[in-house]
Coordinates of C-alpha atoms in Angstrom, one line a residue:
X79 CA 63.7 -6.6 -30.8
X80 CA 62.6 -9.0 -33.7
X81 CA 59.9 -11.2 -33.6
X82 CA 57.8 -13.4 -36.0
X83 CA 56.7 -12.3 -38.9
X84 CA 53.5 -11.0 -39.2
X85 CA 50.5 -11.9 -41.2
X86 CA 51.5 -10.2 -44.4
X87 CA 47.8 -11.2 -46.1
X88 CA 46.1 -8.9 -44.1
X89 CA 45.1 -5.0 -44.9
X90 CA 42.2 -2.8 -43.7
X91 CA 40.8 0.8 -45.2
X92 CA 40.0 3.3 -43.5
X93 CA 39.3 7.0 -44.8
X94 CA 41.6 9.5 -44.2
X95 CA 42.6 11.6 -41.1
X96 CA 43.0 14.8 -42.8
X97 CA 41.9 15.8 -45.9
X98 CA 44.8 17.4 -47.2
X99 CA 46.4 13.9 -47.8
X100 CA 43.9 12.8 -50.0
X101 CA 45.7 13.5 -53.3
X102 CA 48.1 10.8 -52.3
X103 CA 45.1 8.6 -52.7
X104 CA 44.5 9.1 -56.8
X105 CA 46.2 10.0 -59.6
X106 CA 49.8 11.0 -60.4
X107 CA 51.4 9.1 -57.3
X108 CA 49.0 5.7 -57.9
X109 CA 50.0 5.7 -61.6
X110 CA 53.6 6.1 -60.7
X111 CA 53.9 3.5 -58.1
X112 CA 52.1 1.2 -61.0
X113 CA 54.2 1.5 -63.5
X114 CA 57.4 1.8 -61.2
X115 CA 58.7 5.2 -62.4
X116 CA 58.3 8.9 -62.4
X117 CA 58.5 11.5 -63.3
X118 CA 56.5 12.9 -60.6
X119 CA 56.8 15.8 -58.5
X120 CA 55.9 18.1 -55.5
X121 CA 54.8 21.4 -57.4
X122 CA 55.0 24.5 -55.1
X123 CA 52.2 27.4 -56.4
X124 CA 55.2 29.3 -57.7
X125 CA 56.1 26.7 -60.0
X126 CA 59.1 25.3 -58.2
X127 CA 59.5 21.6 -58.5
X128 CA 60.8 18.7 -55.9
X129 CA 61.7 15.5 -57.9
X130 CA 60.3 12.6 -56.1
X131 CA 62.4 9.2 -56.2
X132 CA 59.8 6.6 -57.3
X133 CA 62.2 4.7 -58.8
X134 CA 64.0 4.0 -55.3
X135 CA 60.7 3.8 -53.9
X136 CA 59.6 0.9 -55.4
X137 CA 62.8 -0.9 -55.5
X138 CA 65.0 -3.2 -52.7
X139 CA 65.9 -1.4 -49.9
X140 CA 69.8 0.3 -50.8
X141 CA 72.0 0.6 -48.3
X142 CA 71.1 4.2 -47.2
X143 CA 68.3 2.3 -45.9
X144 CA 69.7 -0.5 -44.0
X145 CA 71.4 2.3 -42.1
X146 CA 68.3 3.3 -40.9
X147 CA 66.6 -0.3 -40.4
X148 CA 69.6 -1.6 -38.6
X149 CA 68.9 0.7 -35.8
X150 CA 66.0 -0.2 -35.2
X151 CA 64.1 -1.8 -31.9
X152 CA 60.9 -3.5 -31.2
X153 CA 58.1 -3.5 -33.5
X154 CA 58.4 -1.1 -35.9
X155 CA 55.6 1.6 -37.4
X156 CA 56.5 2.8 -40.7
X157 CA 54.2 5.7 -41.5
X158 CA 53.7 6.8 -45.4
X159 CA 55.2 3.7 -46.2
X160 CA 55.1 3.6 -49.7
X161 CA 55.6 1.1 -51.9
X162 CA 56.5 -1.1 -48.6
X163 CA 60.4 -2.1 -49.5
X164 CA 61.4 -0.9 -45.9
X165 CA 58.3 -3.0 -44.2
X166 CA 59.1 -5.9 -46.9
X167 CA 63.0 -5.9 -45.7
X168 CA 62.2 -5.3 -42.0
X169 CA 59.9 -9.0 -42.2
X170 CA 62.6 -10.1 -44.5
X171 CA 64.9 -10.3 -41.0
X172 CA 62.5 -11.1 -38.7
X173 CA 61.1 -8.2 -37.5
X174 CA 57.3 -7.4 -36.7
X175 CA 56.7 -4.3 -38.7
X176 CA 53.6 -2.6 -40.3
X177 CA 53.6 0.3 -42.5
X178 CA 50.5 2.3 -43.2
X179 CA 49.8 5.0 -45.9
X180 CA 46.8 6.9 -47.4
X181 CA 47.7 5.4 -50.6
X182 CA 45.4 2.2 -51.7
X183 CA 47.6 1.6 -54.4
X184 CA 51.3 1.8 -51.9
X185 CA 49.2 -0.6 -49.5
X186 CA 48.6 -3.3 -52.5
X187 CA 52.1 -2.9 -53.8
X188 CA 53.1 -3.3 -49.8
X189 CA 51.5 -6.8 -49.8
X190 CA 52.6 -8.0 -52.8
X191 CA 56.0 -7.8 -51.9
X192 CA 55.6 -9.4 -48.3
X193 CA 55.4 -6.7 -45.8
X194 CA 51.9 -5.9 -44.1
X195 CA 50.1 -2.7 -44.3
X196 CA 47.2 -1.0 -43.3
X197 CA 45.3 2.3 -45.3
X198 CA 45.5 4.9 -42.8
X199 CA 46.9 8.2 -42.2
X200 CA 49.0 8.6 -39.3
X201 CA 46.5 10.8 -37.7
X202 CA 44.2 7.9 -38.0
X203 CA 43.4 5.9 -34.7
X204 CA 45.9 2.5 -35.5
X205 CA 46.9 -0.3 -34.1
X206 CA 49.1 -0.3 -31.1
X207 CA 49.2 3.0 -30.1
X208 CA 51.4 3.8 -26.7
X209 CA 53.2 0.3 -27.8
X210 CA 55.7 0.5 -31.0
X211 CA 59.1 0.3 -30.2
X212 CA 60.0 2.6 -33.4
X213 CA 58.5 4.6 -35.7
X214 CA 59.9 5.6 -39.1
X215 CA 59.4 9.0 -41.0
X216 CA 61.5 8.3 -44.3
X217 CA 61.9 9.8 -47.8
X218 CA 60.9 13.0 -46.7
X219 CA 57.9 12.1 -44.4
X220 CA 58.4 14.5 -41.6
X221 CA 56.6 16.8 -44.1
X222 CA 53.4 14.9 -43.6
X223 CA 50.4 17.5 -42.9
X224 CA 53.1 20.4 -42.7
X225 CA 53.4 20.7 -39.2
X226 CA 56.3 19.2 -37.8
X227 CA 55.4 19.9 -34.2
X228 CA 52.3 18.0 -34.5
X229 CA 53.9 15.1 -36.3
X230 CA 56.3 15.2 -33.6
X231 CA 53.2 14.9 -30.8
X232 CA 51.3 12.5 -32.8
X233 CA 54.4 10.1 -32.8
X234 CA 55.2 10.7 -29.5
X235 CA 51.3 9.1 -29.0
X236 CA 52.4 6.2 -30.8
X237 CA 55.9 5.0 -28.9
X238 CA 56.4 3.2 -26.0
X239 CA 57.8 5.0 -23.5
X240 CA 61.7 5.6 -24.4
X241 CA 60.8 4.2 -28.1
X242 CA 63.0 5.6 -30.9
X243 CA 61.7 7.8 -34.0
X244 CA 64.3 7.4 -37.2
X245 CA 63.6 10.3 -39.7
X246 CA 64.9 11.1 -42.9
X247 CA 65.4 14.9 -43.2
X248 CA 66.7 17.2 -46.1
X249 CA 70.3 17.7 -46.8
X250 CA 69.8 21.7 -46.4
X251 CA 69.5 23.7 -43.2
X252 CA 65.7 24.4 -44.5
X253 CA 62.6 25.0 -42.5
X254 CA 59.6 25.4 -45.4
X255 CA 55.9 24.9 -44.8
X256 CA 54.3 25.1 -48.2
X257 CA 51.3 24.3 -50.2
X258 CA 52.1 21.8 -53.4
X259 CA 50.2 19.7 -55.2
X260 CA 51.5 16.2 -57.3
X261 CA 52.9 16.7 -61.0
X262 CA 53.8 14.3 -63.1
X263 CA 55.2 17.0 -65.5
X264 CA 52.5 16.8 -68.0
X265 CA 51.9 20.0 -70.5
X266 CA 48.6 21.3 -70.0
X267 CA 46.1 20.9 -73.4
X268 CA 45.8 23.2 -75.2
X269 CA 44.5 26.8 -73.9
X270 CA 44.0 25.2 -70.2
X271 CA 45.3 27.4 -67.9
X272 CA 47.9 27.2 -65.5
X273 CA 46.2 26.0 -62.9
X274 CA 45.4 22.4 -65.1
X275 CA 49.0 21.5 -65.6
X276 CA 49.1 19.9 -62.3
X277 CA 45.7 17.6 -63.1
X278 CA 44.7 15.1 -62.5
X279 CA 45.4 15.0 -58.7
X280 CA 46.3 18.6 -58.6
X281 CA 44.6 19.5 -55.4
X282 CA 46.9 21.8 -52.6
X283 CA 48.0 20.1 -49.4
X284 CA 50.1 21.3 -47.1
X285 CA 53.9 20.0 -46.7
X286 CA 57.2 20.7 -44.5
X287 CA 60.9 20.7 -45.6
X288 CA 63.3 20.5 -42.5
X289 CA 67.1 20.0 -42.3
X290 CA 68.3 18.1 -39.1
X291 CA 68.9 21.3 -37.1
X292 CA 65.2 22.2 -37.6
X293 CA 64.1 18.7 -36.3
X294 CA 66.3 19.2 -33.3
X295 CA 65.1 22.9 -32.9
X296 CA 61.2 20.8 -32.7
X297 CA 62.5 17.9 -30.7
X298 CA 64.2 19.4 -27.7
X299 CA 61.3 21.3 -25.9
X300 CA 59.1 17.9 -26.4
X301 CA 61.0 15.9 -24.1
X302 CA 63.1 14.2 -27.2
X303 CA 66.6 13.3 -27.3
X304 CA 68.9 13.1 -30.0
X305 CA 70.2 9.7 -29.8
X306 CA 72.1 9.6 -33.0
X307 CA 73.0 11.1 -36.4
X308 CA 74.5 10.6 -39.5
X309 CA 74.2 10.5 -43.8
X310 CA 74.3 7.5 -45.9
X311 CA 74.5 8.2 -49.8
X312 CA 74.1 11.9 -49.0
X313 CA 70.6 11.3 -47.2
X314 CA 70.8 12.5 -44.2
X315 CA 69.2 10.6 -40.9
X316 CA 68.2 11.3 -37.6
X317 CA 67.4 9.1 -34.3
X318 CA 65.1 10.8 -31.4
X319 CA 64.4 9.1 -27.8
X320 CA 61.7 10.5 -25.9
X321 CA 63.1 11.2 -22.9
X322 CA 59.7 11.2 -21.1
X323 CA 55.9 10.5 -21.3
X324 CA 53.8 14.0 -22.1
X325 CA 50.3 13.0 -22.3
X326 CA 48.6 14.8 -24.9
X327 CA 44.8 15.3 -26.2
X328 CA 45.0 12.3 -28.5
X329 CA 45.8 10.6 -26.1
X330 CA 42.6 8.2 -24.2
X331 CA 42.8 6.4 -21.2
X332 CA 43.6 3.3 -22.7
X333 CA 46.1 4.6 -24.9
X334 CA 47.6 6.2 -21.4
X335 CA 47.8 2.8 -19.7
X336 CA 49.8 0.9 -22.2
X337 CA 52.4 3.3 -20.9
X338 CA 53.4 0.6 -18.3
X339 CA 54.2 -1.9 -21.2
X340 CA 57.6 -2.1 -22.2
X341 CA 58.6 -3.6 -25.4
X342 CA 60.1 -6.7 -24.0
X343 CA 56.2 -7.1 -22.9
X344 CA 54.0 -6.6 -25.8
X345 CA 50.7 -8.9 -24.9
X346 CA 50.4 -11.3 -27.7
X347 CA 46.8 -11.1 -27.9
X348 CA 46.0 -12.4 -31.6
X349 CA 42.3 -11.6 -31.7
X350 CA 41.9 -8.2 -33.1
X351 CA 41.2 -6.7 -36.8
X352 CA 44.9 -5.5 -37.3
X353 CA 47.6 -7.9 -39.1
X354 CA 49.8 -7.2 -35.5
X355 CA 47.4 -7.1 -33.0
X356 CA 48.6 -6.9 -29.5
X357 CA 51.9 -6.0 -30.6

């Protein structure tokens, strides 16, 4: 469903949800998105190395993307946004979308470009929750926090009943939970030991790798359906239903009463803090 575009001059801080995502925050990933360009890197404690794609990042969206936005319904949550060039070509055409991310510097970039953004983590309250017609988890961010389970729950939070999750998953048949830290592939100075080469920012977080049979494997006994499938540029993309309402903790009495509100009847309440309040 599109609707009018939001207010893209507003933004809000808030600290983050779990503290493993703070070296998103500083560092390797705020200097990249800066200057536009790598090379940066999630660094595994054996030394293995996962390029990152700043470069696409912080361009237009491609049409790997468009795939992806074209399919999408309602308001849309785009969490670990980035840069913003999905939230920025979702407003483009019309749509209500907000992305959020624990990065101050993706947030600012996000509003520069015209797309409206919050600083949260996903596992932060936010705006709308029981209410968003889809959610996004693209460029690998079904690896946020290294659970995929609980990703999966806290989305489900998030939706309106039958709402639609689009997420980007690796082209292997992996299933990795691993502790990395950002590297921007700098040598270490001289005599520092190994442990420096991944300064600053260097802090361990945990993250998740999973291949589209591995998100299926963690969809099907939480009530999701797969509702679509398919690659574009050799990034493969999957679209989950939920098939049903499963309350969880999160989950408050308010939160539990929006259930009733289908996307065609978002409130448009305009009075509160966030940049789409009332959906």
């Amino acid at each position: 469903m599109s609707g009018t575009v939001p207010d893209r001059g507003a933004t809000s801080t808030a600290g983050s949800g779990q503290e493993g995502l703070a070296p998103w925050s500083t560092g390797p990933y705020a200097d990249a998105l800066r200057n536009g360009h790598g090379p940066l890197f999630l660094r595994r404690t054996d030394g293995w190395l996962l390029p990152l794609d700043v470069e696409r990042w912080c361009a237009e969206a491609d049409a790997a993307d468009l795939s992806a936005l074209r399919r999408c319904e309602g308001p849309v949550l785009d969490i670990g946004c980035g840069p913003g060039r999905l939230v920025a070509e979702l407003a483009s055409r019309g749509h209500r979308a907000l992305g959020i991310d624990v990065s101050a510097a993706a947030v600012a970039h996000t509003l520069r470009i015209g797309g409206s953004a919050l600083h949260r983590s996903v596992f932060d309250p936010l705006p709308g929750e029981g209410r968003w017609g889809t959610v996004l988890l693209i460029d690998g961010n079904i690896g946020i926090g290294g659970d995929p389970h609980g990703l999966l729950l806290r989305t489900a939070d998030l939706l309106a009943p039958g709402g639609l999750l689009i997420a980007e998953t690796s082209p292997l048949d992996i299933d990795e939970r691993v502790q990395v830290r950002l590297y921007d592939g700098r040598l270490a100075p001289e005599g520092a030991g190994e442990e420096d080469r991944a300064a600053p920012g260097g802090e361990l977080f945990p993250w998740a790798r999973i291949g589209t049979p591995a998100l299926l494997r963690y969809a099907q006994p939480n009530a999701w359906r797969a509702v679509d499938q398919w690659v574009a540029d050799g990034r493969p993309f999957l679209a989950l239903r939920r098939t049903r309402r499963v309350r969880t903790p999160s989950q408050n009495a308010d939160t539990a009463n929006n259930d009733a509100v289908i996307s065609s009847q978002f409130p448009r309440n305009t009075s509160g803090e966030s940049p789409l309040a009332g959906l």
